[in-house]
mmCIF file of C-alpha atoms in Angstrom:
data_model
loop_
_atom_site.group_PDB
_atom_site.id
_atom_site.type_symbol
_atom_site.label_atom_id
_atom_site.label_comp_id
_atom_site.label_asym_id
_atom_site.label_seq_id
_atom_site.Cartn_x
_atom_site.Cartn_y
_atom_site.Cartn_z
ATOM 1 C CA MET X 955 11.554 -6.327 2.763
ATOM 2 C CA PHE X 956 9.947 -9.617 3.634
ATOM 3 C CA ALA X 957 11.392 -12.210 6.070
ATOM 4 C CA ASP X 958 12.554 -14.393 3.113
ATOM 5 C CA GLY X 959 14.530 -11.416 1.677
ATOM 6 C CA THR X 960 12.037 -10.355 -0.968
ATOM 7 C CA VAL X 961 12.305 -6.634 -1.637
ATOM 8 C CA VAL X 962 9.240 -4.578 -2.576
ATOM 9 C CA ALA X 963 8.962 -0.887 -3.337
ATOM 10 C CA CYS X 964 6.027 -0.259 -0.967
ATOM 11 C CA GLU X 965 4.817 -1.604 2.330
ATOM 12 C CA GLN X 966 1.310 -1.873 0.819
ATOM 13 C CA ASP X 967 2.627 -4.582 -1.579
ATOM 14 C CA TYR X 968 2.102 -7.284 1.039
ATOM 15 C CA ASN X 969 1.618 -10.006 -1.616
ATOM 16 C CA ALA X 970 4.863 -8.983 -3.403
ATOM 17 C CA LYS X 971 2.985 -8.430 -6.660
ATOM 18 C CA LEU X 972 5.809 -6.181 -7.904
ATOM 19 C CA ALA X 973 8.801 -7.725 -6.169
ATOM 20 C CA MET X 974 12.151 -6.212 -7.159
ATOM 21 C CA GLY X 975 14.280 -9.191 -6.154
ATOM 22 C CA ARG X 976 15.386 -11.203 -3.187
ATOM 23 C CA VAL X 977 18.412 -10.587 -0.933
ATOM 24 C CA THR X 978 20.671 -13.605 -0.772
ATOM 25 C CA ASP X 979 24.241 -14.310 0.246
ATOM 26 C CA SER X 980 25.363 -13.123 -3.169
ATOM 27 C CA LEU X 981 22.811 -10.388 -3.896
ATOM 28 C CA ARG X 982 22.779 -7.371 -1.601
ATOM 29 C CA PHE X 983 19.804 -5.052 -0.849
ATOM 30 C CA LYS X 984 21.676 -2.152 -2.459
ATOM 31 C CA ASP X 985 22.123 -4.138 -5.682
ATOM 32 C CA ILE X 986 18.356 -4.901 -5.825
ATOM 33 C CA TRP X 987 17.269 -1.346 -4.919
ATOM 34 C CA THR X 988 19.474 0.178 -7.640
ATOM 35 C CA SER X 989 18.753 -2.466 -10.290
ATOM 36 C CA SER X 990 16.964 -1.993 -13.614
ATOM 37 C CA GLN X 991 14.134 -4.213 -12.298
ATOM 38 C CA ALA X 992 13.639 -1.874 -9.369
ATOM 39 C CA ALA X 993 13.649 1.155 -11.699
ATOM 40 C CA ALA X 994 11.035 -0.523 -13.844
ATOM 41 C CA VAL X 995 8.835 -1.268 -10.786
ATOM 42 C CA ARG X 996 9.115 2.343 -9.608
ATOM 43 C CA GLN X 997 8.267 3.617 -13.092
ATOM 44 C CA GLN X 998 5.217 1.362 -13.237
ATOM 45 C CA ILE X 999 4.015 2.600 -9.860
ATOM 46 C CA ARG X 1000 4.664 6.233 -10.794
ATOM 47 C CA ASP X 1001 3.191 6.131 -14.327
ATOM 48 C CA ASN X 1002 0.430 3.490 -14.042
ATOM 49 C CA TYR X 1003 -0.548 3.613 -10.367
ATOM 50 C CA LYS X 1004 -4.261 3.169 -11.169
ATOM 51 C CA GLU X 1005 -3.410 -0.257 -12.640
ATOM 52 C CA VAL X 1006 -1.480 -1.389 -9.597
ATOM 53 C CA SER X 1007 -3.788 -3.090 -7.073
ATOM 54 C CA PHE X 1008 -2.057 -1.832 -3.903
ATOM 55 C CA CYS X 1009 -1.837 1.693 -5.304
ATOM 56 C CA ARG X 1010 -5.600 1.990 -5.988
ATOM 57 C CA ASN X 1011 -6.294 1.655 -2.234
ATOM 58 C CA CYS X 1012 -3.232 3.474 -1.000
ATOM 59 C CA PRO X 1013 -3.721 5.082 2.415
ATOM 60 C CA TYR X 1014 -1.002 7.627 1.475
ATOM 61 C CA ARG X 1015 -2.553 8.607 -1.888
ATOM 62 C CA ASP X 1016 -3.707 12.031 -0.700
ATOM 63 C CA ARG X 1017 -0.529 13.082 1.102
ATOM 64 C CA GLU X 1018 0.752 16.541 0.377
ATOM 65 C CA THR X 1019 4.325 15.484 -0.506
ATOM 66 C CA THR X 1020 5.666 13.384 -3.307
ATOM 67 C CA ASP X 1021 8.931 12.662 -1.527
ATOM 68 C CA VAL X 1022 9.544 8.913 -1.512
ATOM 69 C CA SER X 1023 13.157 8.934 -0.403
ATOM 70 C CA ILE X 1024 14.488 6.575 2.211
ATOM 71 C CA GLN X 1025 15.379 8.062 5.556
ATOM 72 C CA ALA X 1026 17.846 6.212 7.709
ATOM 73 C CA HIS X 1027 17.715 6.106 11.467
ATOM 74 C CA TYR X 1028 20.840 4.918 13.199
ATOM 75 C CA ILE X 1029 20.045 3.386 16.514
ATOM 76 C CA ASN X 1030 23.225 1.674 17.674
ATOM 77 C CA LYS X 1031 26.094 4.179 17.875
ATOM 78 C CA ASP X 1032 28.649 1.315 18.104
ATOM 79 C CA ILE X 1033 27.953 0.092 14.535
ATOM 80 C CA ASP X 1034 29.688 1.618 11.546
ATOM 81 C CA TYR X 1035 26.655 1.832 9.242
ATOM 82 C CA GLU X 1036 28.604 3.422 6.396
ATOM 83 C CA THR X 1037 30.608 0.236 5.778
ATOM 84 C CA LEU X 1038 28.089 -2.333 7.068
ATOM 85 C CA PHE X 1039 26.611 -3.085 3.604
ATOM 86 C CA SER X 1040 29.438 -2.111 1.315
#
């Protein structure tokens, strides 16, 4: 996610060519990440990666795993992360 709230599927999309949306006071990250626009972006990356500029030069292209799930790391034990964004 960029400083202005723009959400992208990949850190390599530094020009936000395939932006999924922008977090605002009324639009949460969770809503963007699970949206039909986000699904379309992920499908385009998965099915047409050779046509996506930042995928063609991906430094992770040759990795052994295809797992692209998000992993959360909870740093501050005093914050209730489960309810923070709900």
